[in-house]
Short mmCIF file of C-alpha atoms in Angstrom, two decimals:
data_model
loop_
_atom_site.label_atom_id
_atom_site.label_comp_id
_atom_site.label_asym_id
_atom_site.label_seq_id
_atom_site.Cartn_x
_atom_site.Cartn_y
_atom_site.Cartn_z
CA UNK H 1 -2.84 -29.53 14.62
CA UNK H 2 -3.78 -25.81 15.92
CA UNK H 3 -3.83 -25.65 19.67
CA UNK H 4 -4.87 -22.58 21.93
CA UNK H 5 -4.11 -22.68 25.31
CA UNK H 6 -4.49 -19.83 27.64
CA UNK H 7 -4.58 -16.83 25.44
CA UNK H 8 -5.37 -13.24 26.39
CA UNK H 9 -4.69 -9.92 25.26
CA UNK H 10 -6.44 -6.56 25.63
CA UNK H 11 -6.11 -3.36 23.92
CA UNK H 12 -5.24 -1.24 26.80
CA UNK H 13 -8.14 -1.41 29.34
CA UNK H 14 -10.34 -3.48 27.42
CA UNK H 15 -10.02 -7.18 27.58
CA UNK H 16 -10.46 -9.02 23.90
CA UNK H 17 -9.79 -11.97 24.54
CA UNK H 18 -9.78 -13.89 28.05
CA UNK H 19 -7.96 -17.06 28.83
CA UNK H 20 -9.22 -19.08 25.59
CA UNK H 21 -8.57 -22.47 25.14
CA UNK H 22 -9.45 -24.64 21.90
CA UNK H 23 -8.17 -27.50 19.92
CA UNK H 24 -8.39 -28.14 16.71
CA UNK H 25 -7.48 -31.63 14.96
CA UNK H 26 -5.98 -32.34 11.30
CA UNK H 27 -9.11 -31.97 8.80
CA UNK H 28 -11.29 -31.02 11.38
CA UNK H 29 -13.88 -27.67 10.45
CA UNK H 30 -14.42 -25.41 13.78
CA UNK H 31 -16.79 -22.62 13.17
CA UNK H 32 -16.48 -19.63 15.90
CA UNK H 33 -19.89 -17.84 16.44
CA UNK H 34 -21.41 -15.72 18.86
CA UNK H 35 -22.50 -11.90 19.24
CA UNK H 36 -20.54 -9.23 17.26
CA UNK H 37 -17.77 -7.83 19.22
CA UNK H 38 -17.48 -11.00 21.43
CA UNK H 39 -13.48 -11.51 20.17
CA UNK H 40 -14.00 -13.92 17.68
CA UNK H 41 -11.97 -12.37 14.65
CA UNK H 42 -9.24 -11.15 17.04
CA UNK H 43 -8.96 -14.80 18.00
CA UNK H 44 -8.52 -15.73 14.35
CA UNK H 45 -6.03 -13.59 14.01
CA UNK H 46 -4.48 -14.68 16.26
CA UNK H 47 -3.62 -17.85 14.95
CA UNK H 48 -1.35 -16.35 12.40
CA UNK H 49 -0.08 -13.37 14.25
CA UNK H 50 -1.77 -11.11 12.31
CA UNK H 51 -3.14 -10.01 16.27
CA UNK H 52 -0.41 -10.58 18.94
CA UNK H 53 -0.65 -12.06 22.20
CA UNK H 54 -0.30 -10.31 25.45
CA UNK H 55 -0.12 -14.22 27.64
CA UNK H 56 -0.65 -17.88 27.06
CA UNK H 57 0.30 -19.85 23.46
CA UNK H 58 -0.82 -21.14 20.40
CA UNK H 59 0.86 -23.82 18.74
CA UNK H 60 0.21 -24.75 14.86
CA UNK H 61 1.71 -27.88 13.72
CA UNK H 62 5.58 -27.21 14.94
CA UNK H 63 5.21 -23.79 15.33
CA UNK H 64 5.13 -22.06 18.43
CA UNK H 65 3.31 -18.24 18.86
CA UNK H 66 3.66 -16.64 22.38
CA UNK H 67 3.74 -12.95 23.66
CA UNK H 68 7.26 -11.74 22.18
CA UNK H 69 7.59 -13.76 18.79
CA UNK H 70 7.63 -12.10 15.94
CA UNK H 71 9.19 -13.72 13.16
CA UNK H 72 5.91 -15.05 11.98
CA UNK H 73 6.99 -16.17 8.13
CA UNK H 74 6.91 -19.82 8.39
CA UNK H 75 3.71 -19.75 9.87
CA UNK H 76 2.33 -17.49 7.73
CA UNK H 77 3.40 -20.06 5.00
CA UNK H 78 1.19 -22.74 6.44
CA UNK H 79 -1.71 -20.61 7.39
CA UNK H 80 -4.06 -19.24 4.91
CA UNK H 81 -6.63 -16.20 5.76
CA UNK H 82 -9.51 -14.99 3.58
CA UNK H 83 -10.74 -11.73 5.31
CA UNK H 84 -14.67 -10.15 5.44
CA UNK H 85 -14.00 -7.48 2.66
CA UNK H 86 -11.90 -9.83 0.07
CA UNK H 87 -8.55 -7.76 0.29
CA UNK H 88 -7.42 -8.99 -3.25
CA UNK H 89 -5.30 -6.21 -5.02
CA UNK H 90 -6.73 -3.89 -7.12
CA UNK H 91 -4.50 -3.24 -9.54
CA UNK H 92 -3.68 -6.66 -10.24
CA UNK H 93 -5.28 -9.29 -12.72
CA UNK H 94 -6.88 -11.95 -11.00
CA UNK H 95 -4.17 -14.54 -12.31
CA UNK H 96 -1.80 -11.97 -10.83
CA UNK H 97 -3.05 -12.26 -6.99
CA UNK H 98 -3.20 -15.40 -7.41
CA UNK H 99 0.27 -15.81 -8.48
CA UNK H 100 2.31 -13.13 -6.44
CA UNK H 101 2.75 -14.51 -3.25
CA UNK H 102 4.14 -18.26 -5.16
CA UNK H 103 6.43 -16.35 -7.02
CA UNK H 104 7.55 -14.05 -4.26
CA UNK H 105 7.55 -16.38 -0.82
CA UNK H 106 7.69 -19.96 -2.66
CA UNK H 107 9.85 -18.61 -5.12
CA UNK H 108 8.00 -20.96 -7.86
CA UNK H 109 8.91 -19.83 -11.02
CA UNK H 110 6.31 -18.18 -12.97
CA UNK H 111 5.04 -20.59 -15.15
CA UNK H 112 4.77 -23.28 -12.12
CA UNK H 113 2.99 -20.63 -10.46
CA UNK H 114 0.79 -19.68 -12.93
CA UNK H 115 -0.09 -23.72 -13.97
CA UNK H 116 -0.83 -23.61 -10.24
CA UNK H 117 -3.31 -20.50 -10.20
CA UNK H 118 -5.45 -21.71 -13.34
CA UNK H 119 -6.35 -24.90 -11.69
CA UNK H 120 -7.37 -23.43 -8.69
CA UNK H 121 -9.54 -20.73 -10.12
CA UNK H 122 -11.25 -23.45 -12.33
CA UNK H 123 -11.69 -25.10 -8.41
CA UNK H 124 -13.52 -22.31 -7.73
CA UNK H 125 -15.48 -21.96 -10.70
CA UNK H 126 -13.60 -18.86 -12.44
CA UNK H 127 -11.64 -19.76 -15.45
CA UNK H 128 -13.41 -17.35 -17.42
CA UNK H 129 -12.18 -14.45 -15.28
CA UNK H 130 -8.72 -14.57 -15.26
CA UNK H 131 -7.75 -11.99 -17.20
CA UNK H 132 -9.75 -9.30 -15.05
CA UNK H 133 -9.36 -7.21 -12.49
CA UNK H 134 -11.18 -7.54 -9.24
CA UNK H 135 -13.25 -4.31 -9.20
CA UNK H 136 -14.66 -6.27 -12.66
CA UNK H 137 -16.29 -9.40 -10.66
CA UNK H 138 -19.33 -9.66 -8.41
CA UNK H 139 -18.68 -9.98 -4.15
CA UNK H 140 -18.44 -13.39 -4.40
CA UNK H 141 -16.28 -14.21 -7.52
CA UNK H 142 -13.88 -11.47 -5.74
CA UNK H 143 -14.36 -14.01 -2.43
CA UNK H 144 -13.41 -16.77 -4.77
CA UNK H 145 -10.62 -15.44 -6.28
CA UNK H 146 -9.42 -14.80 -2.18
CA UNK H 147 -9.79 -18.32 -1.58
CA UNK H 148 -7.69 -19.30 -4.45
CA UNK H 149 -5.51 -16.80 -3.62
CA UNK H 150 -5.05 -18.49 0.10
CA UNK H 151 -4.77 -22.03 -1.47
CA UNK H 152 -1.91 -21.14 -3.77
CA UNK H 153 0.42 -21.02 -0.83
CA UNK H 154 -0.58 -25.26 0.22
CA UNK H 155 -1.58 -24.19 3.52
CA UNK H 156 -2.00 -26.87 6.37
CA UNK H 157 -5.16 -24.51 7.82
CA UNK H 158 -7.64 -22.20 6.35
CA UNK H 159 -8.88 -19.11 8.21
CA UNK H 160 -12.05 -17.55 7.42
CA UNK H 161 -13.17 -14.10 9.02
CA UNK H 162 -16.70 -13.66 8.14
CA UNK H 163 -16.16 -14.43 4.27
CA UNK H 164 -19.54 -14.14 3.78
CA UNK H 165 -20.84 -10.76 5.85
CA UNK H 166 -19.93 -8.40 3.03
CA UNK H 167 -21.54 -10.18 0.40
CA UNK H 168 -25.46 -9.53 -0.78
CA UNK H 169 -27.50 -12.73 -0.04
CA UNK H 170 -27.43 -14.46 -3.53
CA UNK H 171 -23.70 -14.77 -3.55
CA UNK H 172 -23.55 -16.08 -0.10
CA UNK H 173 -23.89 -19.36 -1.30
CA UNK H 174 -21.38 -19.82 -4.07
CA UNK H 175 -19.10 -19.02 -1.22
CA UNK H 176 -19.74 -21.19 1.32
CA UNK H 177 -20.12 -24.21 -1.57
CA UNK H 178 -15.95 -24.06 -2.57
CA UNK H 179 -15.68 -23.76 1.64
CA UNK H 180 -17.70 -26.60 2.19
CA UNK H 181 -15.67 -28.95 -1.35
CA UNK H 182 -12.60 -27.53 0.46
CA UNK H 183 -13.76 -28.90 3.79
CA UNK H 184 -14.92 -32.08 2.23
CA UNK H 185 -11.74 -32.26 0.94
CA UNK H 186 -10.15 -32.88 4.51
CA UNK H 187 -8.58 -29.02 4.80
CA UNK H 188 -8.39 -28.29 8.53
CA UNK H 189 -10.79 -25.01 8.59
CA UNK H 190 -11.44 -22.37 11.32
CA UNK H 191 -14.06 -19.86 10.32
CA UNK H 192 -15.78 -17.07 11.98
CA UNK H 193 -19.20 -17.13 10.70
CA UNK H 194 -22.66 -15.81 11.29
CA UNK H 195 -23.69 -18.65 8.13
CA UNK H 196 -25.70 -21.03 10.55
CA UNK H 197 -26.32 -23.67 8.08
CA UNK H 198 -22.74 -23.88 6.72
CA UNK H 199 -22.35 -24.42 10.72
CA UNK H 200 -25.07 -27.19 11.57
CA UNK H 201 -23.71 -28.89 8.04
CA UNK H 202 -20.30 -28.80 7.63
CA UNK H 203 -18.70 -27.86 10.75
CA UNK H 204 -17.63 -30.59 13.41
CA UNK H 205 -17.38 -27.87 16.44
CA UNK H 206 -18.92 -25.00 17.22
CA UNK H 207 -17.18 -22.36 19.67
CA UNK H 208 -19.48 -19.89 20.61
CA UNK H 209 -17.71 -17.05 22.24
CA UNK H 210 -19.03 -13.76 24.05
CA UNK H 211 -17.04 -11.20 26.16
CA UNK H 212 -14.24 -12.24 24.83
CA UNK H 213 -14.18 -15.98 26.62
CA UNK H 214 -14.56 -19.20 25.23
CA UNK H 215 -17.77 -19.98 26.62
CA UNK H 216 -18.96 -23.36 25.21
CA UNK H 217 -17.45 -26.21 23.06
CA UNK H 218 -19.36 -28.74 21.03
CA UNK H 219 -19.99 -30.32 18.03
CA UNK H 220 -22.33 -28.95 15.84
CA UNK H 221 -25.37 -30.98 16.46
CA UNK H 222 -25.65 -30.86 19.96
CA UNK H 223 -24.71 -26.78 20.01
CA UNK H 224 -27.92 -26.31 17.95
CA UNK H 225 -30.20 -29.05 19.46
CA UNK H 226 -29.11 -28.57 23.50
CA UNK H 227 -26.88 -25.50 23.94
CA UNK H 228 -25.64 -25.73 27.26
CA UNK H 229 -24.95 -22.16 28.60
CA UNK H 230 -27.38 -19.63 28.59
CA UNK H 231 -25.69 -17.28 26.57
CA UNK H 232 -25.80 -19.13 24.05
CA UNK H 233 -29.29 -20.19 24.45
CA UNK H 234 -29.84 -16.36 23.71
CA UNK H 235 -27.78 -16.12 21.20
CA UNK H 236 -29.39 -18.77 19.26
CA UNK H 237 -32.50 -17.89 19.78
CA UNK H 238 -31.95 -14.53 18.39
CA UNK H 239 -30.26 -15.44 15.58
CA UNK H 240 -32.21 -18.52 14.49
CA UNK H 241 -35.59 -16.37 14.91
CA UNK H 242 -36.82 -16.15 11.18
CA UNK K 1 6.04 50.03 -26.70
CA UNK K 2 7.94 48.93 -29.65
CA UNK K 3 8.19 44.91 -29.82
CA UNK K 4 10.40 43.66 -32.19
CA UNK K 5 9.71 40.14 -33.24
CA UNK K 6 12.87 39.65 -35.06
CA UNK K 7 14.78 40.29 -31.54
CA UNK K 8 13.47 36.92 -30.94
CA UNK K 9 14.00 34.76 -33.91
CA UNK K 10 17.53 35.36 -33.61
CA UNK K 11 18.03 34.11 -30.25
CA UNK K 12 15.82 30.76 -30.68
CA UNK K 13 18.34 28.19 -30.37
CA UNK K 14 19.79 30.19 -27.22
CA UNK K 15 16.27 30.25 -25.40
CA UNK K 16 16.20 26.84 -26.44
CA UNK K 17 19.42 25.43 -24.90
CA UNK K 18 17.75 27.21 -21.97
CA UNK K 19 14.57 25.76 -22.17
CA UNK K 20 16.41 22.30 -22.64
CA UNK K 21 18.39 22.65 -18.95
CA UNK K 22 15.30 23.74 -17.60
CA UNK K 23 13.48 20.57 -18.78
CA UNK K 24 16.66 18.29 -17.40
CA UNK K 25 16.56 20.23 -13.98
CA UNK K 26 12.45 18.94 -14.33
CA UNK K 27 13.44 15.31 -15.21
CA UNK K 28 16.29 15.05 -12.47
CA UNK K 29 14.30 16.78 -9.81
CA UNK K 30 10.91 14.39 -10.39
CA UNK K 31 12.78 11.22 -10.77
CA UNK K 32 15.29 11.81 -7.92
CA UNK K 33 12.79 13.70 -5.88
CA UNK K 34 9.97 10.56 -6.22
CA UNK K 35 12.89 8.08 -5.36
CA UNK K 36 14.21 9.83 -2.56
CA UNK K 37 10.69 11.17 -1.17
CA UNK K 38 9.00 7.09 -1.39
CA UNK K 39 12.21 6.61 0.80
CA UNK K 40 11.43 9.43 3.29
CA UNK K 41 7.72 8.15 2.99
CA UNK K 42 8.64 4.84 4.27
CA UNK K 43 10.59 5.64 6.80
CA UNK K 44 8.11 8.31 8.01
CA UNK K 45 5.50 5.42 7.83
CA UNK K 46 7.88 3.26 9.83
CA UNK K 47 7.50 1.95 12.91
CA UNK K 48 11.50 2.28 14.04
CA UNK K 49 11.03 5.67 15.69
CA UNK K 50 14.43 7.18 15.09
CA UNK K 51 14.01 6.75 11.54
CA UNK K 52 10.81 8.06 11.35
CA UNK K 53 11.93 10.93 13.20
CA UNK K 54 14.63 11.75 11.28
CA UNK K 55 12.16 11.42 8.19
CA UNK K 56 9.48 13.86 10.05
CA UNK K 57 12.91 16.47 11.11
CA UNK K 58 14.02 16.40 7.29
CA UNK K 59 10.27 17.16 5.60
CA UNK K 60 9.59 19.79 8.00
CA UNK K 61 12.70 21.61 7.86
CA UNK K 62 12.70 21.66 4.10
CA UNK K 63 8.95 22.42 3.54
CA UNK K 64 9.64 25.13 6.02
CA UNK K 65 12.81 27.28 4.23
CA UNK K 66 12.10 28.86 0.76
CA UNK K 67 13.65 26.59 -2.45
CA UNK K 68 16.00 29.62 -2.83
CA UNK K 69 17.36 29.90 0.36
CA UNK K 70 18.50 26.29 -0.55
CA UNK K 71 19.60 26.89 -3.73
CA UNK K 72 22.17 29.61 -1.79
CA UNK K 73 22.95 26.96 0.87
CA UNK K 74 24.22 24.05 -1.48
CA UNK K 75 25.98 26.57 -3.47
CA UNK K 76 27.67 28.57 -1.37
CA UNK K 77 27.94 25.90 1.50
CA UNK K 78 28.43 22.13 -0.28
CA UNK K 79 32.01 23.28 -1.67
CA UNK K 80 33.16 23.98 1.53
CA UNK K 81 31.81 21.27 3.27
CA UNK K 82 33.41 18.47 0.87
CA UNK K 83 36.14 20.88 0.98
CA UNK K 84 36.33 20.31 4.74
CA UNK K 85 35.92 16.41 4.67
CA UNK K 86 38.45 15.39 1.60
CA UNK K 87 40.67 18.79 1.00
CA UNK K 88 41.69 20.05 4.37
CA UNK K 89 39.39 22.78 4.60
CA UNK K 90 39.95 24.44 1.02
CA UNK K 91 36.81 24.46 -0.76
CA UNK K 92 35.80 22.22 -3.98
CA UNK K 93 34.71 23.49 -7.15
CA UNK K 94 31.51 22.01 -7.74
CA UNK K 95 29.40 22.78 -10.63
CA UNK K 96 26.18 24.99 -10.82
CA UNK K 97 24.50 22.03 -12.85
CA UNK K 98 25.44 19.59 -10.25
CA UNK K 99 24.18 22.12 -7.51
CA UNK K 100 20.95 22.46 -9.22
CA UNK K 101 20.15 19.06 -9.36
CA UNK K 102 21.16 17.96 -5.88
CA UNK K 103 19.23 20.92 -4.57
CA UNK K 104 16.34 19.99 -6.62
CA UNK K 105 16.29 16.49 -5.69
CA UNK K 106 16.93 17.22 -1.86
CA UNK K 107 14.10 20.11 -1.87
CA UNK K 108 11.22 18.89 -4.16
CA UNK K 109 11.93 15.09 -2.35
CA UNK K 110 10.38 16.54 0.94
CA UNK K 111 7.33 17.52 -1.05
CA UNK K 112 6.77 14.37 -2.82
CA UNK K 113 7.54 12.39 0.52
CA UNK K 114 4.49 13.84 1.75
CA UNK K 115 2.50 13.19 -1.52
CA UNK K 116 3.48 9.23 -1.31
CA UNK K 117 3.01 9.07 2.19
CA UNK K 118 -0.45 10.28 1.74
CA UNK K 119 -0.73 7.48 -1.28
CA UNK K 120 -0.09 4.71 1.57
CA UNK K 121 -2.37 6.45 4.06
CA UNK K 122 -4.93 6.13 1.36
CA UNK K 123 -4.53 1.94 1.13
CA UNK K 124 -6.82 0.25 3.35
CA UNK K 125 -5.21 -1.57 6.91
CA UNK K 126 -7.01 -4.77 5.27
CA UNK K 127 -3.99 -4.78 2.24
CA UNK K 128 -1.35 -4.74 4.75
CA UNK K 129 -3.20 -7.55 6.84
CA UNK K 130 -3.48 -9.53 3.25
CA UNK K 131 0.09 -9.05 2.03
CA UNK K 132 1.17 -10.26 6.10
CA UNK K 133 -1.16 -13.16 5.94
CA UNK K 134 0.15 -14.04 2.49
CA UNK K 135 3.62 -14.15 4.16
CA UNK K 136 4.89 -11.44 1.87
CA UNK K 137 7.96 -9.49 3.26
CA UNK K 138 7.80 -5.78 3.90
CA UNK K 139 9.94 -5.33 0.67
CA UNK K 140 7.88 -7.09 -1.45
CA UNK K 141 4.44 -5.88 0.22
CA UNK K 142 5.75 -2.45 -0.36
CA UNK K 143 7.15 -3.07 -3.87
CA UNK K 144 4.90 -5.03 -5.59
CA UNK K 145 1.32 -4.54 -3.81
CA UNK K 146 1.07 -1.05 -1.87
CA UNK K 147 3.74 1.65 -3.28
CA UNK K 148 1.99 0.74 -7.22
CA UNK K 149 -1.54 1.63 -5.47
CA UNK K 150 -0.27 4.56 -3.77
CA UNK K 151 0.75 6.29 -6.41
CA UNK K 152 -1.65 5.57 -8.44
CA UNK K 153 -4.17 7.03 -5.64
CA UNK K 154 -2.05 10.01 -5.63
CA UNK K 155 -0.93 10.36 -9.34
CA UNK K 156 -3.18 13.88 -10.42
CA UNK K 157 -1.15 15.61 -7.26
CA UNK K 158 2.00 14.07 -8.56
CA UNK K 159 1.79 16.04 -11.50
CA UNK K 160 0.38 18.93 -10.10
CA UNK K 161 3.72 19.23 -8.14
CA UNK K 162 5.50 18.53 -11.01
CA UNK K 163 4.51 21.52 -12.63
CA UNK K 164 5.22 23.05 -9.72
CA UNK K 165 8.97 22.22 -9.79
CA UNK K 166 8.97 23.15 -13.36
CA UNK K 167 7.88 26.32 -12.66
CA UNK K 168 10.31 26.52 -9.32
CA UNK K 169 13.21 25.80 -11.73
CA UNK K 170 13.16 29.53 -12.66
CA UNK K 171 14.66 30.06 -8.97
CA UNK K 172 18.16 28.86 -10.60
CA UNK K 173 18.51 32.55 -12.09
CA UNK K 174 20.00 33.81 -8.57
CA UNK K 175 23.29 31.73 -9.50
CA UNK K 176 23.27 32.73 -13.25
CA UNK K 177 22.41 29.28 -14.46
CA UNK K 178 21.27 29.52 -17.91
CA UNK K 179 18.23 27.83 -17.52
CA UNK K 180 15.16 29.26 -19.96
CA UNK K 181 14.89 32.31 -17.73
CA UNK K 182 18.09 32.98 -17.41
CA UNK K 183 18.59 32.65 -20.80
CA UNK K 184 16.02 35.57 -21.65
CA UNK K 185 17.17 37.56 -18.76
CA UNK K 186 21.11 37.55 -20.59
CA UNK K 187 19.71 38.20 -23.94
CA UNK K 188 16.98 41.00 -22.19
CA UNK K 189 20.16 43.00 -20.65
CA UNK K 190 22.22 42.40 -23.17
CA UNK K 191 20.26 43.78 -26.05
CA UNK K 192 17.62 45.75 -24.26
CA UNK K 193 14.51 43.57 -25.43
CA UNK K 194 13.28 42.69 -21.81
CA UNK K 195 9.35 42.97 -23.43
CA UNK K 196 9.98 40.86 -25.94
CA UNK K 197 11.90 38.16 -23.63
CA UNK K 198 9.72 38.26 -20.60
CA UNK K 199 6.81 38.19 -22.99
CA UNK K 200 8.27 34.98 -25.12
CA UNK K 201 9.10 32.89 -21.64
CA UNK K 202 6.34 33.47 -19.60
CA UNK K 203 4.26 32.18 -22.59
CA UNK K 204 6.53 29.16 -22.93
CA UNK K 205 5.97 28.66 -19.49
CA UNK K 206 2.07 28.92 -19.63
CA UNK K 207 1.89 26.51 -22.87
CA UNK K 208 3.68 23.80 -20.79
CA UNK K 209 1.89 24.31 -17.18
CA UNK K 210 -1.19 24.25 -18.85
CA UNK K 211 -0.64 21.43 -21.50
CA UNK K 212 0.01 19.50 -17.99
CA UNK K 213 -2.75 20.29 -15.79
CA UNK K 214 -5.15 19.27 -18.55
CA UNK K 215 -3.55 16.26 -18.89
CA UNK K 216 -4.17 16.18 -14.66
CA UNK K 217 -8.04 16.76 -15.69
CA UNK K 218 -8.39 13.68 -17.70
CA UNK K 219 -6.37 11.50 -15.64
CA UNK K 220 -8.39 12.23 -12.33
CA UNK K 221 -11.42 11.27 -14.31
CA UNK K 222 -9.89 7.81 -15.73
CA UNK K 223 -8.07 6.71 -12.45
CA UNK K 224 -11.07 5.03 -10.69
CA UNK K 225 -10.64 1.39 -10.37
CA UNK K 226 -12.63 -0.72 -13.17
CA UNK K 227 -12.51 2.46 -15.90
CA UNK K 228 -10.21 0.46 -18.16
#
């Protein structure tokens, strides 16, 4: 489904992102972890060119991204992205960024569109919000309402840039339960995620990244039980402390 | 000093008229000066450098040259420069209304370019990411998501510039345009009331400036998001 082969890019001097290389299947859930800073949301961006690529290529479904290519709109189409700090529009109702982009890119006429939106914001628990406008919900209804917003489009793959690191700890978890029903659900899933019990639970891979590299692969249980590289022996064992 | 009220009751619906062009020189200069200044905004904002440039040249030339010394140029200049494309060098007749307006629109535009462009500075990067990954074109980003939440971030100095140009419309009196002060300023010379006149207008002028900047108070205090 999503492959990554080769990638780098750097931001003048500095190197992001080093010769990565990943896989990812049809309904598989890869979760990218590893220190802050490592690369691991400019390699999610990456995947639907919200980040460019300065060498290798990244291939989702029939689409093609390398260094150069820039007419990103049907990938865009298949790829949805909920980002760290929601990004919904502020001075539209909820229905309403749920409904824009259907209208506008799908061209689904509005009551289609609208059908559409209710039934995914009852998905995600928010019927009774509809009406609203983001600054009125909590952190995680506004994450919710992102999701939905994502899903409205039918995407193939879901990206997730740490949808849960600007969220206060009790809403964590009504976040990561519509990711984990969406992943249950067979969506193919790439998230960036500090959450390491969505990871051990839900994910099937683990990429743990650091200095911008790839440096291991594996699925979940055996990248908690017997991390291989030392780095990410650290890493766990920082993170996994308390 | 002798004022004579009755000098003014009799020339109401003169001051009036005046005060009326004065008001359409307002409406025509904010509306055509929003519209062409969210144009210059964009293309200021853009990231095709000759247009950008050209957007930078135009603000900073006409933020730099007094409104009047405009006013001069289109009048004196625009009818012989159509003149010179369509009539073979003889200059055009063109009216001091029309003058007015495209001055107005040309001049305060540079202003409120600046005013949007400082709107869209104040969106966060993360709305242009969204409307990208959403796979909304630039039109539509810029339609329907970020030019409604710039101005709304930038709708007290909107207004405050708008009075502005209200007040700037005044300037028209160099080219005898019979807006409200040069309505008073006819009437003053011809019948020797300039007290009375002066007096009336610049307390016509006060009433509206200030009826406006307190409606810019109470909107600065209801604009935050979620006060609805």
């Amino acid at each position: 489904m999503i492959s990554i082969s080769h990638v780098s890019k750097s931001y003048g001097a500095f190197q992001v992102l080093k010769d990565c290389n990943a896989d990812v299947a049809r309904g598989e859930v890869v979760v990218i972890c590893g220190p802050s800073g490592s690369g691991k949301s400019t390699l999610i961006k990456t995947v639907n060119g919200l980040e460019t690529i300065d060498a290798g290529e990244i291939k989702v479904g029939d689409f093609r991204l390398a260094p150069g290519v820039t007419h990103v709109a049907a990938l865009r189409r298949s790829v949805g992205m909920v980002f760290q700090s929601f990004e919904l529009f502020p001075h539209l109702t909820v229905l309403s960024n749920v409904t824009i982009a259907q209208t506008k890119v799908l061209k689904r006429p509005k009551a289609v569109a609208e059908e559409k939106a209710r039934s995914l914001l009852a998905r995600v628990g928010l019927s009774a919000h509809i009406t609203k406008y983001p600054a009125q919900l909590s952190g995680g209804q506004q994450q919710r309402v992102a999701i939905a917003r994502a899903l409205a489009l039918d995407p193939e793959v879901m990206l997730f840039d740490e949808p849960t690191s600007a969220l206060d700890p009790e809403m964590v978890n009504e976040v990561l339960d519509v990711m984990t029903s969406l992943a249950k659900q067979g969506m193919t899933m790439i998230c960036v995620t500090h959450e390491m019990g969505f990871a051990r639970n839900v994910a099937n891979r683990v990429l743990f990244m650091d200095g911008g590299e790839i440096v291991e692969t594996a699925d979940a249980a055996t990248f908690f039980a017997a991390p291989r590289s030392e780095r990410a022996k650290s890493f766990l064992a920082r993170i996994l402390k308390h | 000093m002798n004022f004579n009220l009755s000098a003014i009751t009799s020339v109401v619906p003169f001051l009036l008229s005046g005060l009326l062009f004065t008001i359409e020189i307002t409406v025509v200069g904010v509306i055509g000066g929003i519209v062409f200044g969210s144009l210059l905004a964009v293309a200021r904002l853009s990231s095709n450098r000759l247009l950008s440039a050209f957007a930078t040249a135009y603000i900073n030339l006409m933020r730099s040259i007094p409104l009047i010394m405009v006013i001069f140029w289109v009048f004196f200049l625009v009818p012989w420069a159509i003149g010179w494309l369509t009539n073979g060098g003889r200059p055009v007749a063109v009216g001091a209304s029309l003058t007015i307006y495209v001055t107005f629109v040309l001049f305060e535009a540079a202003y409120y370019a600046e005013i949007v462009r400082a709107g869209f500075r104040s969106i966060s990067s993360g709305q242009y990411a969204a409307c990208e990954a959403l796979g909304l074109s630039k039109l539509h980003a810029y339609v329907y998501i970020l030019f409604p939440q710039a101005i709304r971030n930038v709708l007290p100095i909107l207004l405050t510039q708008t009075i502005i140009l209200f007040q700037d419309t005044s300037l028209v009196y160099v080219i005898s345009a019979t807006d409200l002060l040069g309505a008073a300023t006819k009437i003053a010379q011809r019948d020797g009331k300039l007290v009375e006149m002066y007096l009336t207008v610049g307390v016509i002028y006060f009433l509206f400036c200030y009826s406006a900047s307190q409606l810019v108070k109470r909107l600065q205090g209801r604009l935050a998001y979620g006060a609805r």
